[in-house]
Amino acid sequence: MKKYISLLMIFGFLFFFQSCASQGSSDPKIVNMLVDSQEFTFHAQRANPTNYDVINVMNSMPNTTSTRMLNLDGDYTIDVTKSSVEVVLPYFGRLFNPTYGNTDNNSYRFTSKDFSINKSQNKKGTWVFRIKPNDVKTVDEINIEIFKNGKAFVSMRSNDRQPITYDGYVSKSEVKQEKEKL
C-alpha cells in the first residue's frame, strides 16, 4: 500500500510541475519576431524589491508567505517601440529624493523619446536589451532579458532609489487609442 501511495505522489508532482511549466509560454518564432522588430510590450506579473525594510514589512503581515515577491494585479507594462519607451511600473523600496504631494513621481511612470538600445543574445538564446533613457533624469538603465519561451526579467537601475526587478512576459505591442471626450 505504501508503494502505491508513493507512486501516486510522484505522478501527482510530475503532473503538477508539467502544468506549471507550460503556463504562459509563447512560440519561440513569435518571440524572435518581436525581438527583431524591437517593438514589444513587457507585462509585469511580479515585483522583487531588494530593500530589506520592505521585505520585513511584507513578512510581518498576517497570512503571508516568507517570500520577497509581490504579485501584481494591475496593468503594469513597459512599451518598447522604435520611437519611444513608455514605462508604467510600481516601486517598492527606499526613495532617496521623494516628491511630496504628488505620488505619481514615486513610481516608474515616464515616456522617453530620446534613448539608446543595445541588443545582444547569449549562448543559451536569451535576448538582453539595455535601454538607457537620456531624457529621464531619475532612471539610469533598464535591462530586459527575454527568454525563448516569452518570459522576461526586468531590472531597473535609478539614480534616486534602490534597484528593483520584475518578472513577467512579453507580447506584441497593442495600438492604444485615446478616447476623445465629447
Short mmCIF file of C-alpha atoms in Angstrom, two decimals:
data_model
loop_
_atom_site.label_atom_id
_atom_site.label_comp_id
_atom_site.label_asym_id
_atom_site.label_seq_id
_atom_site.Cartn_x
_atom_site.Cartn_y
_atom_site.Cartn_z
CA MET A 1 0.00 0.00 0.00
CA LYS A 2 2.88 2.37 0.78
CA LYS A 3 4.32 1.74 -2.68
CA TYR A 4 1.08 2.80 -4.33
CA ILE A 5 0.83 5.95 -2.26
CA SER A 6 4.40 6.93 -3.07
CA LEU A 7 3.81 6.23 -6.79
CA LEU A 8 0.67 8.36 -6.72
CA MET A 9 2.57 11.17 -5.02
CA ILE A 10 5.36 11.03 -7.62
CA PHE A 11 2.91 11.11 -10.53
CA GLY A 12 0.98 13.92 -8.85
CA PHE A 13 4.13 16.03 -8.55
CA LEU A 14 5.10 15.30 -12.14
CA PHE A 15 1.70 16.42 -13.46
CA PHE A 16 1.75 19.49 -11.24
CA PHE A 17 5.21 20.60 -12.39
CA GLN A 18 4.43 19.92 -16.03
CA SER A 19 1.29 22.07 -15.87
CA CYS A 20 3.22 24.85 -14.12
CA ALA A 21 5.98 24.77 -16.73
CA SER A 22 3.59 25.02 -19.66
CA GLN A 23 1.75 28.11 -18.42
CA GLY A 24 2.43 31.40 -20.13
CA SER A 25 4.94 30.26 -22.70
CA SER A 26 4.99 31.58 -26.25
CA ASP A 27 6.24 30.19 -29.52
CA PRO A 28 9.99 30.92 -29.97
CA LYS A 29 9.33 32.11 -33.54
CA ILE A 30 6.94 34.78 -32.28
CA VAL A 31 9.41 35.84 -29.58
CA ASN A 32 12.21 36.16 -32.15
CA MET A 33 9.91 38.21 -34.41
CA LEU A 34 9.13 40.59 -31.52
CA VAL A 35 12.79 40.94 -30.62
CA ASP A 36 13.85 41.55 -34.22
CA SER A 37 11.21 44.24 -34.69
CA GLN A 38 12.18 45.88 -31.36
CA GLU A 39 8.51 46.63 -30.76
CA PHE A 40 7.01 44.71 -27.86
CA THR A 41 5.28 45.13 -24.52
CA PHE A 42 6.59 43.73 -21.25
CA HIS A 43 3.78 42.82 -18.81
CA ALA A 44 4.92 42.71 -15.19
CA GLN A 45 3.43 39.91 -13.09
CA ARG A 46 5.69 40.08 -10.02
CA ALA A 47 7.88 42.69 -8.36
CA ASN A 48 11.02 41.72 -6.44
CA PRO A 49 12.09 44.54 -4.11
CA THR A 50 15.66 44.49 -2.84
CA ASN A 51 15.09 46.68 0.22
CA TYR A 52 15.04 44.54 3.37
CA ASP A 53 12.79 47.04 5.18
CA VAL A 54 10.06 46.34 2.60
CA ILE A 55 10.69 42.58 2.82
CA ASN A 56 10.47 42.66 6.65
CA VAL A 57 7.19 44.58 6.50
CA MET A 58 5.80 42.07 3.99
CA ASN A 59 6.86 39.14 6.17
CA SER A 60 5.32 40.68 9.31
CA MET A 61 1.82 40.82 7.82
CA PRO A 62 -0.51 38.02 8.88
CA ASN A 63 -1.17 35.13 6.48
CA THR A 64 1.72 35.93 4.17
CA THR A 65 4.42 33.71 2.83
CA SER A 66 8.03 34.48 3.56
CA THR A 67 8.93 35.38 0.00
CA ARG A 68 10.09 38.68 -1.27
CA MET A 69 7.99 38.61 -4.44
CA LEU A 70 4.88 40.73 -4.78
CA ASN A 71 2.20 39.58 -7.21
CA LEU A 72 0.99 42.48 -9.33
CA ASP A 73 -2.65 42.65 -10.36
CA GLY A 74 -2.67 45.86 -12.38
CA ASP A 75 -1.73 46.64 -15.93
CA TYR A 76 1.96 47.39 -15.35
CA THR A 77 3.92 47.47 -18.59
CA ILE A 78 6.94 48.67 -20.50
CA ASP A 79 6.06 49.51 -24.11
CA VAL A 80 9.12 49.50 -26.36
CA THR A 81 8.79 50.95 -29.86
CA LYS A 82 11.34 52.36 -32.25
CA SER A 83 10.38 55.92 -31.32
CA SER A 84 9.62 55.71 -27.59
CA VAL A 85 9.82 53.72 -24.37
CA GLU A 86 6.80 54.07 -22.10
CA VAL A 87 7.16 52.72 -18.55
CA VAL A 88 4.33 52.22 -16.05
CA LEU A 89 5.64 50.17 -13.10
CA PRO A 90 5.12 50.36 -9.34
CA TYR A 91 8.03 50.84 -6.98
CA PHE A 92 8.56 49.22 -3.58
CA GLY A 93 11.64 50.36 -1.74
CA ARG A 94 13.57 53.35 -0.50
CA LEU A 95 13.45 56.65 -2.37
CA PHE A 96 16.33 58.98 -1.69
CA ASN A 97 14.56 62.04 -3.17
CA PRO A 98 10.80 61.54 -2.72
CA THR A 99 8.29 64.02 -4.06
CA TYR A 100 5.73 65.05 -1.50
CA GLY A 101 2.15 65.74 -2.51
CA ASN A 102 2.49 64.15 -5.96
CA THR A 103 2.81 60.39 -5.56
CA ASP A 104 2.92 59.75 -9.33
CA ASN A 105 6.64 60.56 -9.31
CA ASN A 106 7.34 57.94 -6.63
CA SER A 107 6.78 55.07 -9.07
CA TYR A 108 8.15 54.50 -12.55
CA ARG A 109 5.80 56.40 -14.87
CA PHE A 110 7.51 58.08 -17.78
CA THR A 111 7.83 58.18 -21.56
CA SER A 112 11.25 58.51 -23.12
CA LYS A 113 11.68 59.71 -26.71
CA ASP A 114 15.48 60.07 -26.50
CA PHE A 115 17.04 56.72 -25.62
CA SER A 116 19.63 54.20 -26.78
CA ILE A 117 19.13 50.43 -27.05
CA ASN A 118 21.87 47.81 -27.04
CA LYS A 119 20.58 44.37 -28.01
CA SER A 120 22.59 41.16 -27.62
CA GLN A 121 21.97 37.42 -27.43
CA ASN A 122 23.82 34.97 -25.19
CA LYS A 123 24.75 31.35 -25.92
CA LYS A 124 21.51 29.97 -24.49
CA GLY A 125 19.38 32.12 -26.81
CA THR A 126 18.30 34.71 -24.24
CA TRP A 127 17.98 38.24 -25.61
CA VAL A 128 19.25 41.11 -23.48
CA PHE A 129 18.11 44.69 -24.08
CA ARG A 130 19.93 47.52 -22.33
CA ILE A 131 17.86 50.68 -22.62
CA LYS A 132 19.40 53.97 -21.48
CA PRO A 133 16.87 56.84 -21.46
CA ASN A 134 18.64 60.16 -22.00
CA ASP A 135 15.67 62.43 -21.28
CA VAL A 136 14.67 60.90 -17.90
CA LYS A 137 16.83 62.16 -15.07
CA THR A 138 15.95 59.54 -12.44
CA VAL A 139 16.39 56.28 -14.44
CA ASP A 140 19.92 55.28 -15.37
CA GLU A 141 19.30 51.98 -17.19
CA ILE A 142 16.57 49.43 -17.92
CA ASN A 143 17.72 45.84 -18.52
CA ILE A 144 15.24 43.46 -20.16
CA GLU A 145 16.11 39.77 -20.53
CA ILE A 146 13.75 37.91 -22.87
CA PHE A 147 13.84 34.12 -22.83
CA LYS A 148 12.92 31.86 -25.75
CA ASN A 149 9.52 31.00 -24.27
CA GLY A 150 8.43 34.65 -23.96
CA LYS A 151 9.12 35.04 -20.25
CA ALA A 152 11.07 38.16 -19.33
CA PHE A 153 13.03 39.63 -16.45
CA VAL A 154 13.45 43.40 -16.00
CA SER A 155 15.83 45.23 -13.69
CA MET A 156 15.62 48.98 -13.15
CA ARG A 157 18.66 50.98 -12.05
CA SER A 158 17.97 54.51 -10.83
CA ASN A 159 19.88 57.46 -9.51
CA ASP A 160 17.47 58.24 -6.67
CA ARG A 161 16.23 54.85 -5.40
CA GLN A 162 17.29 51.31 -4.66
CA PRO A 163 17.17 48.77 -7.51
CA ILE A 164 14.12 46.60 -8.15
CA THR A 165 13.39 43.73 -10.53
CA TYR A 166 10.22 42.50 -12.21
CA ASP A 167 9.17 39.14 -13.66
CA GLY A 168 6.67 38.80 -16.46
CA TYR A 169 6.30 38.11 -20.15
CA VAL A 170 6.49 39.92 -23.49
CA SER A 171 3.80 40.22 -26.12
CA LYS A 172 3.07 42.13 -29.27
CA SER A 173 2.51 45.85 -28.70
CA GLU A 174 -1.11 46.85 -28.87
CA VAL A 175 -2.13 50.10 -30.51
CA LYS A 176 -3.53 52.34 -27.82
CA GLN A 177 -6.35 54.58 -28.91
CA GLU A 178 -7.25 57.52 -26.77
CA LYS A 179 -10.94 58.16 -26.44
CA GLU A 180 -11.96 61.68 -27.22
CA LYS A 181 -14.28 63.31 -24.76
CA LEU A 182 -17.42 64.65 -26.33
#
